Every structure is written in structure tokens, then in C-alpha cells.
Short mmCIF file of C-alpha atoms and ligand atoms in Angstrom, two decimals:
data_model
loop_
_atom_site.label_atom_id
_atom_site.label_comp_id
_atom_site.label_asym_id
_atom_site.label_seq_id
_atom_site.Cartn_x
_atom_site.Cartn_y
_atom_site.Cartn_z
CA UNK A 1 2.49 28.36 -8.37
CA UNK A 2 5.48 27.81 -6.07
CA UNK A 3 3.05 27.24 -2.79
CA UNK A 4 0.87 25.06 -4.60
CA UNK A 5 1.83 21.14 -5.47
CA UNK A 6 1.91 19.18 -8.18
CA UNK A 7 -1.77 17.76 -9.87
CA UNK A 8 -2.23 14.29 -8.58
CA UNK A 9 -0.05 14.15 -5.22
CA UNK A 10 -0.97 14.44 -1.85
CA UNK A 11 -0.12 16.00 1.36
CA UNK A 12 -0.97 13.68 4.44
CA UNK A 13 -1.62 15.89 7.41
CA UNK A 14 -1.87 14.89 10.86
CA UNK A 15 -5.16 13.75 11.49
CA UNK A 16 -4.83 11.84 8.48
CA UNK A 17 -1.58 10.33 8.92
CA UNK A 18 -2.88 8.63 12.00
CA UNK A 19 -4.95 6.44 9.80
CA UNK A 20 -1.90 5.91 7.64
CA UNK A 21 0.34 4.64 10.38
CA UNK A 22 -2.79 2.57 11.73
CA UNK A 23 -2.84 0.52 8.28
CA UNK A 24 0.72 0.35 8.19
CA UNK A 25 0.80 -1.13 11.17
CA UNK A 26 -1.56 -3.06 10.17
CA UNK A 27 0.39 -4.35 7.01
CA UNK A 28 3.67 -4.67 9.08
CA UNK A 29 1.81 -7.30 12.18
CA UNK A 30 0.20 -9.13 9.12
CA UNK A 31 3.17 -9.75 7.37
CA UNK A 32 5.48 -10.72 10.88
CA UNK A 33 2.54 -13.43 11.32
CA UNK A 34 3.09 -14.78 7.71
CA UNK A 35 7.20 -14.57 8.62
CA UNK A 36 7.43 -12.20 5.62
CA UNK A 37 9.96 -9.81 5.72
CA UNK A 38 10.30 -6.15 5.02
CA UNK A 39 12.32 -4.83 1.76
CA UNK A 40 12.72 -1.35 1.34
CA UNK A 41 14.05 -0.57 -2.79
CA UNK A 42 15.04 2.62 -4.16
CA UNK A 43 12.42 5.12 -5.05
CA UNK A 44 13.86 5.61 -8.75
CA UNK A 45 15.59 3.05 -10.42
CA UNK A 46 16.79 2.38 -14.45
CA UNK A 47 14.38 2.95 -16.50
CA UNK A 48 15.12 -0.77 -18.29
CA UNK A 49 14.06 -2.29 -15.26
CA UNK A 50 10.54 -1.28 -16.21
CA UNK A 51 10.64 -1.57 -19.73
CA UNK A 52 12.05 -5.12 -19.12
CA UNK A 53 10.02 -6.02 -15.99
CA UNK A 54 6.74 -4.41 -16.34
CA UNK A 55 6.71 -4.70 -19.87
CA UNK A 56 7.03 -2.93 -23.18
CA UNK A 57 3.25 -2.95 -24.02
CA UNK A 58 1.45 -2.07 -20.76
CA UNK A 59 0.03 1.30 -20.39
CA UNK A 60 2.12 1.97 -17.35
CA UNK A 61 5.60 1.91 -19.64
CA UNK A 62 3.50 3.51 -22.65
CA UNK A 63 2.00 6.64 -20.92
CA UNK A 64 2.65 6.49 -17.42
CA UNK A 65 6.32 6.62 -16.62
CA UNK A 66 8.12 9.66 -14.89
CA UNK A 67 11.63 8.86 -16.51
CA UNK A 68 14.13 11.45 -16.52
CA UNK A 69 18.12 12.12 -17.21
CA UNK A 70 20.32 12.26 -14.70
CA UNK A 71 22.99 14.86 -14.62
CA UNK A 72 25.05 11.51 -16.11
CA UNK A 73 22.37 11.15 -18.89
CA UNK A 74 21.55 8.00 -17.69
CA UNK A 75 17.85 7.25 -17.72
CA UNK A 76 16.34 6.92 -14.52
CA UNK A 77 12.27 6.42 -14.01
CA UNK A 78 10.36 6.75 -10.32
CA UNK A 79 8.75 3.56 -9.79
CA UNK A 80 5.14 3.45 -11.00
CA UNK A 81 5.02 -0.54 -8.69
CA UNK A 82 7.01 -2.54 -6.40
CA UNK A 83 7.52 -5.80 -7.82
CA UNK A 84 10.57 -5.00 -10.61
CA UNK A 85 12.39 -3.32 -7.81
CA UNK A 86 11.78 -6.07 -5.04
CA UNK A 87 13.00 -8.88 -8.00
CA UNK A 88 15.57 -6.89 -9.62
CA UNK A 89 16.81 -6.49 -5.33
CA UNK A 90 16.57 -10.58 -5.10
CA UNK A 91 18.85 -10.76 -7.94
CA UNK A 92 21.33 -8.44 -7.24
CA UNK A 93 21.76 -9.49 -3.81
CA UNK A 94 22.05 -13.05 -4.55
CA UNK A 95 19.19 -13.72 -2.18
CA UNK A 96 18.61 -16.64 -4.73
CA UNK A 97 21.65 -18.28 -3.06
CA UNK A 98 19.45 -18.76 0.22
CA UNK A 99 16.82 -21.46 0.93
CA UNK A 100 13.60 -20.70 -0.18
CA UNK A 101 11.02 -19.45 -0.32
CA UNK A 102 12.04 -15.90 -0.05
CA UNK A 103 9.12 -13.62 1.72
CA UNK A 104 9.04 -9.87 1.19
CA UNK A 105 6.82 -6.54 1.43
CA UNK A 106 7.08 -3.29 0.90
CA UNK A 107 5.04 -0.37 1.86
CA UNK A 108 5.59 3.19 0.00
CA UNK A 109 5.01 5.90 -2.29
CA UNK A 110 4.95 4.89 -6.45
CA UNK A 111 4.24 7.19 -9.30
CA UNK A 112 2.53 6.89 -12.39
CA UNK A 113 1.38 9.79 -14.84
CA UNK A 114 -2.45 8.85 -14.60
CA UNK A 115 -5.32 11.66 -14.89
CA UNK A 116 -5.78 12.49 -11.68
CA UNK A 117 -9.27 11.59 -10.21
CA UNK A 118 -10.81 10.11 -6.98
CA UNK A 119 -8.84 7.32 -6.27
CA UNK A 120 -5.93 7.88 -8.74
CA UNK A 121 -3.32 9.97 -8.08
CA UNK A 122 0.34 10.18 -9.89
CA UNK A 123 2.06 9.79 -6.51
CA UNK A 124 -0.03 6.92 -4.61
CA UNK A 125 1.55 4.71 -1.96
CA UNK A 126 1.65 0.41 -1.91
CA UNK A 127 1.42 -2.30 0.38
CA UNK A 128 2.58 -5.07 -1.18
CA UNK A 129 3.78 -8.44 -0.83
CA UNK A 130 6.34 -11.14 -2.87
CA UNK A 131 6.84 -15.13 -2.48
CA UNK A 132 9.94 -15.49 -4.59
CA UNK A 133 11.07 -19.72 -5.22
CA UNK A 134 7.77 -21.56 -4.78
CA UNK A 135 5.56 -22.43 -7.63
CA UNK A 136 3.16 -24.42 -5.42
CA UNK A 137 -0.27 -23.56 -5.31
CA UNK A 138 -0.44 -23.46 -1.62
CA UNK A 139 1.56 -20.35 -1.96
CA UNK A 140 -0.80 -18.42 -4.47
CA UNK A 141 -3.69 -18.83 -1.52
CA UNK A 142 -1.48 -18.36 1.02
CA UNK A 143 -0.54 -14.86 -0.44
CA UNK A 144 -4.06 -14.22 -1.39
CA UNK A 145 -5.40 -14.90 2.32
CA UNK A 146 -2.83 -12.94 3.27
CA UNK A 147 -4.36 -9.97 1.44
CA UNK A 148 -7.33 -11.00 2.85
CA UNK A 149 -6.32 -10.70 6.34
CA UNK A 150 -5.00 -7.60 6.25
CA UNK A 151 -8.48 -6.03 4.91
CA UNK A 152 -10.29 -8.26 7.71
CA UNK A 153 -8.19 -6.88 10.42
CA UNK A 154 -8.62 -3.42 8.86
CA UNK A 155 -12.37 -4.18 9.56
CA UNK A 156 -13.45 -3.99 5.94
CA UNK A 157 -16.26 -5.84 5.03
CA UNK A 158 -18.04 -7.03 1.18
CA UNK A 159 -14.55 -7.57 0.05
CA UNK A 160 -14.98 -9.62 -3.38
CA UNK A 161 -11.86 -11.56 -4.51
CA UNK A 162 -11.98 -12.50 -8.62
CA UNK A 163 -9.23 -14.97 -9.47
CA UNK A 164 -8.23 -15.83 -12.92
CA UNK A 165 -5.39 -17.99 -14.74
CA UNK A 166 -3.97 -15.95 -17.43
CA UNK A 167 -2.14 -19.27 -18.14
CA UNK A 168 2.07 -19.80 -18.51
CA UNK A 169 3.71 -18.74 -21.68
CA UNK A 170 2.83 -21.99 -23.25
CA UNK A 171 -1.36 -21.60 -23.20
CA UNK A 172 -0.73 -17.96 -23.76
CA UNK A 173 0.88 -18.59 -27.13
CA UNK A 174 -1.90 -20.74 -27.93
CA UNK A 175 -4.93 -18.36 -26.64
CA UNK A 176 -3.03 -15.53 -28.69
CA UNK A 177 -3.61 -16.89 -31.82
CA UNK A 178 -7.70 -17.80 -31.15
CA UNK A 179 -7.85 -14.36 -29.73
CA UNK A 180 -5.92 -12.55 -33.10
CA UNK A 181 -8.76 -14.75 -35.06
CA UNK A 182 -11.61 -13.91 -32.93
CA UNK A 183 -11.02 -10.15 -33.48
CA UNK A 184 -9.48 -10.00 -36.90
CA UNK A 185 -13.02 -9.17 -38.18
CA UNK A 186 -12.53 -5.98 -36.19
CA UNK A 187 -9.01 -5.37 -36.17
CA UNK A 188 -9.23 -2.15 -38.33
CA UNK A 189 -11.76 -0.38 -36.21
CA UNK A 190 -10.03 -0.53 -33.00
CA UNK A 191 -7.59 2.14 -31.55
CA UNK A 192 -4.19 2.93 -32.72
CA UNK A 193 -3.33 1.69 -29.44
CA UNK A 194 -5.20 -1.72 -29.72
CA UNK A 195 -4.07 -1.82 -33.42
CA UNK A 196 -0.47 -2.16 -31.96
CA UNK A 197 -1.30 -4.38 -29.66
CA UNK A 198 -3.19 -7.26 -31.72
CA UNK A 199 0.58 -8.09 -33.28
CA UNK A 200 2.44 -7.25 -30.01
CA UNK A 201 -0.07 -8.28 -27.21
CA UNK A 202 -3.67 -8.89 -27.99
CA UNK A 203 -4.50 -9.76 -24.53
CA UNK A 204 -3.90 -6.09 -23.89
CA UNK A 205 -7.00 -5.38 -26.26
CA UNK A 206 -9.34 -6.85 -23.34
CA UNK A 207 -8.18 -4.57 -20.90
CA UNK A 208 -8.88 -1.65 -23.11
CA UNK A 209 -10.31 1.71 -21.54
CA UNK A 210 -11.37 2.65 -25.09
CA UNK A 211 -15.61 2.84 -25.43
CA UNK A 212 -15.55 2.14 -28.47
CA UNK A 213 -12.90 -0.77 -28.28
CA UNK A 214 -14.77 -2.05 -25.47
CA UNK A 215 -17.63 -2.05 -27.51
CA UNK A 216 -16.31 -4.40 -30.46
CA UNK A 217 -15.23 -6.67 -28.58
CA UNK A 218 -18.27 -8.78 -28.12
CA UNK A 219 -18.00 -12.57 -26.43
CA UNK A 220 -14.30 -12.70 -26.33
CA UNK A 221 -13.03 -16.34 -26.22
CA UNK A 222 -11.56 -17.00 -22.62
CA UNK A 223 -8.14 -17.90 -21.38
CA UNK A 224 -9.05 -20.12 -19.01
CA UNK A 225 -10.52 -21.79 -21.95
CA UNK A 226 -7.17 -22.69 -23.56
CA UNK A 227 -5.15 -23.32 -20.78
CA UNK A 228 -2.44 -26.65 -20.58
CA UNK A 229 -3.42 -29.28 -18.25
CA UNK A 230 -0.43 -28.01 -16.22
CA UNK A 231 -1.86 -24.88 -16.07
CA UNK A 232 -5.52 -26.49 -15.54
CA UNK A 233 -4.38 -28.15 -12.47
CA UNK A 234 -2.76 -25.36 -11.08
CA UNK A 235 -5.31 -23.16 -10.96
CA UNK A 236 -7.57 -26.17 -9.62
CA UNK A 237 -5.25 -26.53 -6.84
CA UNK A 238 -5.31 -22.84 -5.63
CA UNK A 239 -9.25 -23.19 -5.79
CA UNK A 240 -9.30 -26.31 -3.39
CA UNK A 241 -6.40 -24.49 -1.09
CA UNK A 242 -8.91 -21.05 -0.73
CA UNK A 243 -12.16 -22.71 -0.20
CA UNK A 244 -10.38 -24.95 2.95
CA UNK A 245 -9.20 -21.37 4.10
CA UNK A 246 -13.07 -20.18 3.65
CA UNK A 247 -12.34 -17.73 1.64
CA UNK A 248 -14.87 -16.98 -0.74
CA UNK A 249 -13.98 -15.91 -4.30
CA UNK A 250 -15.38 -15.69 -7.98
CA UNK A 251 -13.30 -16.88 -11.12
CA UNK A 252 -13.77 -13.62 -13.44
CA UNK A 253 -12.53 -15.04 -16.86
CA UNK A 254 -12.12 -11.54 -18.13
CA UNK A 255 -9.91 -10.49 -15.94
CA UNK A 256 -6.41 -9.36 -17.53
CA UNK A 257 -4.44 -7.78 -15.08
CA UNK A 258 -2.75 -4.26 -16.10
CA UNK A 259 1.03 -6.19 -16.39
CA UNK A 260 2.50 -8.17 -18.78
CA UNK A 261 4.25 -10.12 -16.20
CA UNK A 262 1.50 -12.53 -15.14
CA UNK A 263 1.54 -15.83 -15.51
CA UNK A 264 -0.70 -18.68 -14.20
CA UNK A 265 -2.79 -17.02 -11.24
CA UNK A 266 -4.17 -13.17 -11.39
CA UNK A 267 -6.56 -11.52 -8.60
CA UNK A 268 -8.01 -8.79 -7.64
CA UNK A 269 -10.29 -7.04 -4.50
CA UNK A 270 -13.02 -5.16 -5.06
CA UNK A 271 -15.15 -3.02 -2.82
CA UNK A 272 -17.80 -0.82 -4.29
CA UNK A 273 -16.66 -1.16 -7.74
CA UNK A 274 -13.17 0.28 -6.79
CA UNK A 275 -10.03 -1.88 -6.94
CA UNK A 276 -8.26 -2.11 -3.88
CA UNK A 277 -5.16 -4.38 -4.91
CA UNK A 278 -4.40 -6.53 -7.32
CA UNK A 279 -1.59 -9.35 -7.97
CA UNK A 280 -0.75 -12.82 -9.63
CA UNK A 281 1.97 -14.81 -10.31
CA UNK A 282 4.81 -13.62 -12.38
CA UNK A 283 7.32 -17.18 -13.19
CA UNK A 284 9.21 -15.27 -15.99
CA UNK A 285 10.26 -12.30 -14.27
CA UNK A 286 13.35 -13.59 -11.85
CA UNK A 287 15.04 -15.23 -15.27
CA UNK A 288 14.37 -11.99 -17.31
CA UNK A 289 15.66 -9.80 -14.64
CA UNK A 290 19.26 -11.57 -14.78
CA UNK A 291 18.42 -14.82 -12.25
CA UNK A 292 17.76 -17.72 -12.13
CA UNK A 293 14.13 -19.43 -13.16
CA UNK A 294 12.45 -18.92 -10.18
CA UNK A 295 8.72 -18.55 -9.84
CA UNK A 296 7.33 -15.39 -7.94
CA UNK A 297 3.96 -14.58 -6.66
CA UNK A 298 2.50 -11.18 -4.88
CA UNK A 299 -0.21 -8.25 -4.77
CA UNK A 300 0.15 -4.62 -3.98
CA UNK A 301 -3.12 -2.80 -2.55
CA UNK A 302 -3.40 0.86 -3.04
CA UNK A 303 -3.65 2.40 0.48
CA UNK A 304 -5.53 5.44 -0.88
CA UNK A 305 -7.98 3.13 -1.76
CA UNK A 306 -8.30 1.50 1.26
CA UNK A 307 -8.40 4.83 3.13
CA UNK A 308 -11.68 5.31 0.56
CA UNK A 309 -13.07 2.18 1.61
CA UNK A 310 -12.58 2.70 5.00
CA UNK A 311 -14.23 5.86 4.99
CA UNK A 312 -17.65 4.77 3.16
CA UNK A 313 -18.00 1.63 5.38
CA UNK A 314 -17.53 4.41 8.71
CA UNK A 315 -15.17 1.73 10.13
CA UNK A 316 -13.70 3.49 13.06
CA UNK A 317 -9.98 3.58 12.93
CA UNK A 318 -9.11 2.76 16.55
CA UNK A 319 -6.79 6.24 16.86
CA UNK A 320 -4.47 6.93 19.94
CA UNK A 321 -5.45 10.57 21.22
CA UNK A 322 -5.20 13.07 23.62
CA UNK A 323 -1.67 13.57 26.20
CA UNK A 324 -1.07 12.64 29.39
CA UNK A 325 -0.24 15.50 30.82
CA UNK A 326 0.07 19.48 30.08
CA UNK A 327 1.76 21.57 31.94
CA UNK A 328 0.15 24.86 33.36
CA UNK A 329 2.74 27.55 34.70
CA UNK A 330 1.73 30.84 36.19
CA UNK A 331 4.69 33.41 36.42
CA UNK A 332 8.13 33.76 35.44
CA UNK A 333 10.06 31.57 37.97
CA UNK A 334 7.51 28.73 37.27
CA UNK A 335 7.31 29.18 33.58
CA UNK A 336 11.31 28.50 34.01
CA UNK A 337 10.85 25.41 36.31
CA UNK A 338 8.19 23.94 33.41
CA UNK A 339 10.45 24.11 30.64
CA UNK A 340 12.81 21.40 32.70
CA UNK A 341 9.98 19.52 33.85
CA UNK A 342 8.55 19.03 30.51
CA UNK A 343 11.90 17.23 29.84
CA UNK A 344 11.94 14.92 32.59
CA UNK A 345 8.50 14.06 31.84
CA UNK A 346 9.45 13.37 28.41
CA UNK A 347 12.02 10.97 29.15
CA UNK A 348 10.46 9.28 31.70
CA UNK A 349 8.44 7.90 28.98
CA UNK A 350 5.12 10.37 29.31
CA UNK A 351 3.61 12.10 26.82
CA UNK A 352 3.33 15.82 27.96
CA UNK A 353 3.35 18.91 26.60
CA UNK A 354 2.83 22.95 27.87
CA UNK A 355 2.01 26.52 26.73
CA UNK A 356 4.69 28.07 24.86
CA UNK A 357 3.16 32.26 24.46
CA UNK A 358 3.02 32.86 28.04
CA UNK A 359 -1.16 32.77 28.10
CA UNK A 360 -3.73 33.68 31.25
CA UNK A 361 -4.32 30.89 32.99
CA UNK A 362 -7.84 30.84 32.02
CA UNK A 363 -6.45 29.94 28.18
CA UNK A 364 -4.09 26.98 28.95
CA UNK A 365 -6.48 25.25 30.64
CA UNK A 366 -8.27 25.50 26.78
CA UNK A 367 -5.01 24.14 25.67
CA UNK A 368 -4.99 21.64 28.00
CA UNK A 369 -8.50 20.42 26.67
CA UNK A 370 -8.10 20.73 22.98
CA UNK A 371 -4.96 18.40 23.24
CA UNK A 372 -7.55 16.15 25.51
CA UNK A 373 -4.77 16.10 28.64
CA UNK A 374 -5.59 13.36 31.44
CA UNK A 375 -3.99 15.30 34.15
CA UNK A 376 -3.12 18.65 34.20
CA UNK A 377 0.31 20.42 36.69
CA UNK A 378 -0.70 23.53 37.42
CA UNK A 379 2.03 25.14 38.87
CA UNK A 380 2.69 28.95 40.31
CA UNK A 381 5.42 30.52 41.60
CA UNK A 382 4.05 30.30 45.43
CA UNK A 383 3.67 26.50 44.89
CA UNK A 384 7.03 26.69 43.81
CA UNK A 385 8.55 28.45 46.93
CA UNK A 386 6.95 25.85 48.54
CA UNK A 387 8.21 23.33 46.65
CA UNK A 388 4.57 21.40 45.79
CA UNK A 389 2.61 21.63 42.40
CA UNK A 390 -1.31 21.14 41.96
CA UNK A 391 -2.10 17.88 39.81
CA UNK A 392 -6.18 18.06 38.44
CA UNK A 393 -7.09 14.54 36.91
CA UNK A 394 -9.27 16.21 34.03
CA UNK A 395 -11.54 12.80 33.68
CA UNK A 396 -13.03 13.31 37.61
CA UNK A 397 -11.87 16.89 38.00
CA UNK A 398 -10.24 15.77 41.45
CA UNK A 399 -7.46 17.73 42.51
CA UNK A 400 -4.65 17.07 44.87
CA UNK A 401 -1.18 18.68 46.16
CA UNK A 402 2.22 16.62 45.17
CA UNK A 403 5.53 17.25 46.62
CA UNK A 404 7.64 18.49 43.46
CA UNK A 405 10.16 15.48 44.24
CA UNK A 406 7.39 13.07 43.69
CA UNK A 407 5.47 14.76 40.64
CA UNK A 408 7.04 12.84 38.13
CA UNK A 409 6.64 9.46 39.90
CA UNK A 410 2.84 10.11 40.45
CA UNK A 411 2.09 11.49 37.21
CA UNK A 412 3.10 8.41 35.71
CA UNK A 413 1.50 6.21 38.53
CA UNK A 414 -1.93 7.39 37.62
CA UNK A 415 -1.32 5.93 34.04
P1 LIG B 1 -1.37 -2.33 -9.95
O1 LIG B 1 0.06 -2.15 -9.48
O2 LIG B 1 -1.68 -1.52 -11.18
O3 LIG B 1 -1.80 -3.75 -10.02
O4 LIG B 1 -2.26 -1.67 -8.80
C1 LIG B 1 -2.45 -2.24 -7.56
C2 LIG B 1 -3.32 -1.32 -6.74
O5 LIG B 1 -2.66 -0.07 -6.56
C3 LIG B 1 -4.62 -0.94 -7.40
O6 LIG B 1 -5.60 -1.91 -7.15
C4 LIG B 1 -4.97 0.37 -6.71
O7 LIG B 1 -5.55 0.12 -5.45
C5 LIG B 1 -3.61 0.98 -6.52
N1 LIG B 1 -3.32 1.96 -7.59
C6 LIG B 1 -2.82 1.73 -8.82
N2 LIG B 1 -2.66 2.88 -9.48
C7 LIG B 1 -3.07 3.87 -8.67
C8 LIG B 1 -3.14 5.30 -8.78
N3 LIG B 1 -2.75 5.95 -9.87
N4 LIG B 1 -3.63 5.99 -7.71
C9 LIG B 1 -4.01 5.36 -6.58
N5 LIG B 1 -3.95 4.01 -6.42
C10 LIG B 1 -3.49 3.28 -7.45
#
């Protein structure tokens, strides 16, 4: 049990991690062009901040939550998504008091008590963005093509964007109501879960997992349906704004995004069926947090997913590999003489490495292929006495004598 982890986390070895630090990079060049900034939160935080921010009737604050007591009984929870934290952050360090907008993203770990299956995982990691001040429209398509750049440059292809207004508190109230009447016919057949949620949240009932639930609810009426003219416009607006960026998009009128913070705008990316991120606008959150009323906006994709994505469309992650140079010693005296020339190698800026077990010559040469070295030193302790060492460029096989005092300096010339 001990050597074994958890169910539902991961460990990213190298090989892997490669990729990882490929898409973060990614993330991190996307967001400098869009002058958005990094945040980095705490990975647990109160637990109220999720009860409060996410909300009380989503099945992340439900089922999902790892909350725990602290040795000062306070309750604490790991954060199953970025947004709370990155608001709850704007408010406590009065970043309100700047001009805005205020641009952030984040890029890290968040956990959730999900049943572990491809794709979903109780420890999964986040990219994700915030626009915190600016209730314009322009913003919602700005954030959205931001997305969208970051799985272009990522070279993913058959992305489909579905946007959605789930409406402002003011059409919700109203769609609330048409939706309690639609499926009051029905009410007594659905889950205990969707039972709870007609009073608290019926919107919640669309987004059931439940077959059965899923089943009753036939023709649902739609919130874009019942949204205010305000609302109407809005969502108009953000159309107009996407289609001059080209992006292409279709309005999904079912779509009810997993949070209860969403207001106005919700979205989501799709490839293969699969989810990749998902976001909206969240206008209530910065007041209910402790702020002022300042509109927000964002997404957060799943990197996981992408990694999945990634992998069925064979995109080849453009990987740095191989070393520039290993280091082969032959006797005692040279095997000394490598250990200090590894170093200056190393902080002359090369990448370099040697054998460690003192092996035949005949095996770090291996070595020196495996790690895919562009030049290999082969040094023994008669080219030491004479102060030279052999240098074999391992792409044309040539190989030529260098003066010791020059080694490092032409090592790093044939770069
Ligand atoms: P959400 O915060 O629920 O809107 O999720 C945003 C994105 O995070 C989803 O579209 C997924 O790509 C990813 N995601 C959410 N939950 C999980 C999970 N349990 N495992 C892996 N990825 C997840």
C-alpha cells in the first residue's frame, strides 16, 4: 500500500513532463501576448470560499470536495478550480484599487473527488485565465480567442467552441420559474438529488448525469429563450466580436455549465466528444466574495485533456533532446580530470554529462548514444600527459585532437 499512490492521481515522469512544460510554455507566451499576468493562489484554502464561490448546489461542493481540519479545527478544502482563489486573491489584495481591467492565469494542480476514469482524475492540473472589471463583450471573445489560440498554437485541430448565455440574475429568476413549471409534471420521479435541486436550483436538473433524469426531461424550455434585452444584446455583441475574429462557434442552448457562478456568457471546447475547458462570465462573484461589483470573465482547460487530444491527433510535440556533449574518460587520472571538466562545461552554459560506474570504453560510448550526445571527449590518461583530448562529432563521426586549454571554447563553438 505504502509504494503505491492514491486512485485518481498521477505521477508525470520524464518523458512525459516534457510535453507538460511544452504546453505550459505554451500557456505562459499566450498569455504575455494578451498582457495577462500570472497569479499563483494557495493550493488549499477555507472551505467557505467554495461553498460561497462555487456554490452550495454544484456537484463539486456536494460530492467532490477534499475538505479537512486543520490541527486548529479550522476547515480547510484543496481547491477542486481556480477561479474562487484568483477572486477571493483580487479582493484581498485590493487589486480592485488599480485601473482595470485586471488580467490573470494560473496554471496548476486542483482536486476533486470524481470516479476516476480516462480523462478524470481527483488530482488534475488547470490552465486558466480571469478578466476581472470589464463587462464589455469585447472581453468575453477576447478571452475566448484566447483559449483558442492557445489550442491553435498547440497544433490541435476540429476544436468546436459552443457558447451559451445562461443570462444575469434577472432572466435567471424568470427562466427558473418556466423551468419549475415545465418539469413539475415530473418532479416526483427525478433523483433525490434533482428533487433538491428543483426548489434550490433547477437549472442544475439539466446538467444531470442521472439516465433516468436525463430521460424525463424531454424538450426543456431554453434560457436563451427568456433572456432580458440586456442580456439579449450582450450575448449578440460577443457573437459579432467572434465571427470578425473568424472564429467559428455553435450556440448550444443546453449548455449549463457545472458552476453556479455563471452569468451572461458560458463556453466550452470540445474535441472528440471530450471537454477540454470550459468558462463564462461570473458578474456576482467579486461582490459575494467581499468586493466590490465587478464583473469577471475566464476558462480553465484541463491539461490532461489536452495531453489526450494531443495524443489521438499524433501532433508532434516539438521536444528538445539529446546533450551536447558526454564525456568519455579512460583511467583513473582522467576519470579525475572529467569530474572538473564536466563542471566547467556546465557553467559555461553546455549541456554535458559523463559515466559515473567507471564502464569499458566500449559501454560509454552506448551511453553517449542513448542520451543522443552531439560530440563526444574522449579522454585517456596518455592524452592527458599530453595535455590534448579527442573530440568525435557523433552526427559525421569526424574526429579531431584539441589542446585541453581550448576544449571548452571549441566544444561550444561547434554549437
Ligand atoms: P470545470 O472547472 O469543471 O469547468 O472544468 C474545466 C476543465 O477542467 C474541463 O473541461 C476538463 O478539461 C478539466 N477537468 C475538470 N475536472 C477534471 C477531472 N476530474 N480530471 C481531469 N480534468 C478535469
Amino acid at each position: 500500500m505504502l509504494t503505491n499512490r492514491p486512485r485518481g492521481v498521477n505521477d508525470i515522469l520524464p518523458g512525459d513532463v516534457e510535453k507538460w512544460q511544452w504546453i505550459e510554455r505554451t500557456a505562459r507566451d499566450v498569455c504575455r501576448r494578451f498582457n495577462v499576468s500570472e497569479i499563483r493562489t494557495p493550493i488549499f484554502e477555507h472551505t467557505e470560499l467554495f461553498t460561497r464561490g462555487v456554490g452550495e448546489t454544484t456537484d463539486i461542493v456536494e460530492k467532490e470536495m477534499y475538505s479537512f481540519q486543520d490541527r486548529g479545527e479550522r476547515s480547510l478544502t484543496l481547491r477542486p478550480e481556480g477561479t474562487a482563489s484568483a477572486v477571493r486573491a483580487f479582493v484581498e489584495n485590493k487589486m480592485h484599487a488599480q485601473p482595470q481591467p485586471t488580467k490573470l492565469f494560473y496554471i496548476g494542480p486542483m482536486f476533486r473527488y470524481e470516479r476516476p476514469q480516462a480523462g478524470r482524475y481527483r488530482q488534475f492540473h488547470q490552465f486558466g485565465a480571469e478578466v476581472i472589471g470589464v463587462n464589455d463583450p469585447s472581453v468575453d471573445a477576447e478571452i475566448i480567442a484566447l483559449a483558442m489560440t492557445f489550442f491553435t498554437e498547440l497544433g490541435l485541430k476540429n476544436i468546436t467552441l459552443e457558447i451559451n448565455s445562461v443570462g444575469s440574475p434577472e432572466s435567471r429568476e424568470v427562466y427558473r420559474n418556466v423551468l419549475r413549471e415545465h418539469l413539475a409534471p415530473v418532479k416526483d420521479q427525478l433523483c433525490k438529488d434533482c428533487q433538491s435541486r428543483y426548489d434550490r436550483n433547477p437549472m442544475r436538473i439539466l446538467d444531470c448525469k442521472v439516465d433516468a433524469c436525463k430521460q424525463l426531461i424531454v424538450n426543456p424550455p431554453f434560457m436563451l429563450d427568456h433572456l432580458t434585452e440586456e442580456d439579449t444584446t450582450h450575448f449578440a455583441q460577443v457573437r459579432e466580436y467572434l465571427d470578425s475574429f473568424g472564429v467559428d462557434y455553435k450556440v448550444n442552448p443546453r449548455m449549463v455549465r457545472g458552476l453556479d457562478y455563471y452569468t451572461q456568457t458560458a463556453f466550452e471546447f470540445i474535441e472528440s466528444g471530450s471537454t477540454l475547458s470550459g468558462g463564462g462570465r461570473y458578474n456576482g462573484m467579486v461582490q459575494q466574495l467581499g468586493g466590490p461589483d465587478l464583473s469577471g470573465i475566464g476558462f480553465a482547460v484541463g491539461i490532461e485533456r489536452v495531453l489526450i487530444a494531443l495524443q489521438n491527433q499524433a501532433v508532434q510535440v516539438p521536444l528538445e533532446t539529446g546533450i551536447d556533449v558526454f564525456l568519455v574518460a579512460l583511467g583513473e587520472a582522467a576519470q579525475k580530470r572529467s569530474v572538473t571538466l564536466l563542471q566547467e562545461l556546465r557553467t559555461t552554459g553546455l549541456v554535458a554529462d559523463k559515466d559515473y560506474l567507471g564502464k569499458s570504453m566500449k559501454a560509454q560510448m552506448k551511453a553517449a548514444d542513448r542520451l543522443k550526445a552531439r560530440q563526444v571527449v574522449l579522454l585517456g590518461d596518455d592524452e592527458l600527459a599530453a595535455g590534448i583530448a579527442n573530440v568525435k562529432n557523433m552526427e559525421t563521426g569526424e574526429q579531431v585532437s584539441v589542446p585541453l586549454s581550448e576544449l571548452v571554447e571549441k566544444l561550444q563553438q561547434k554549437l
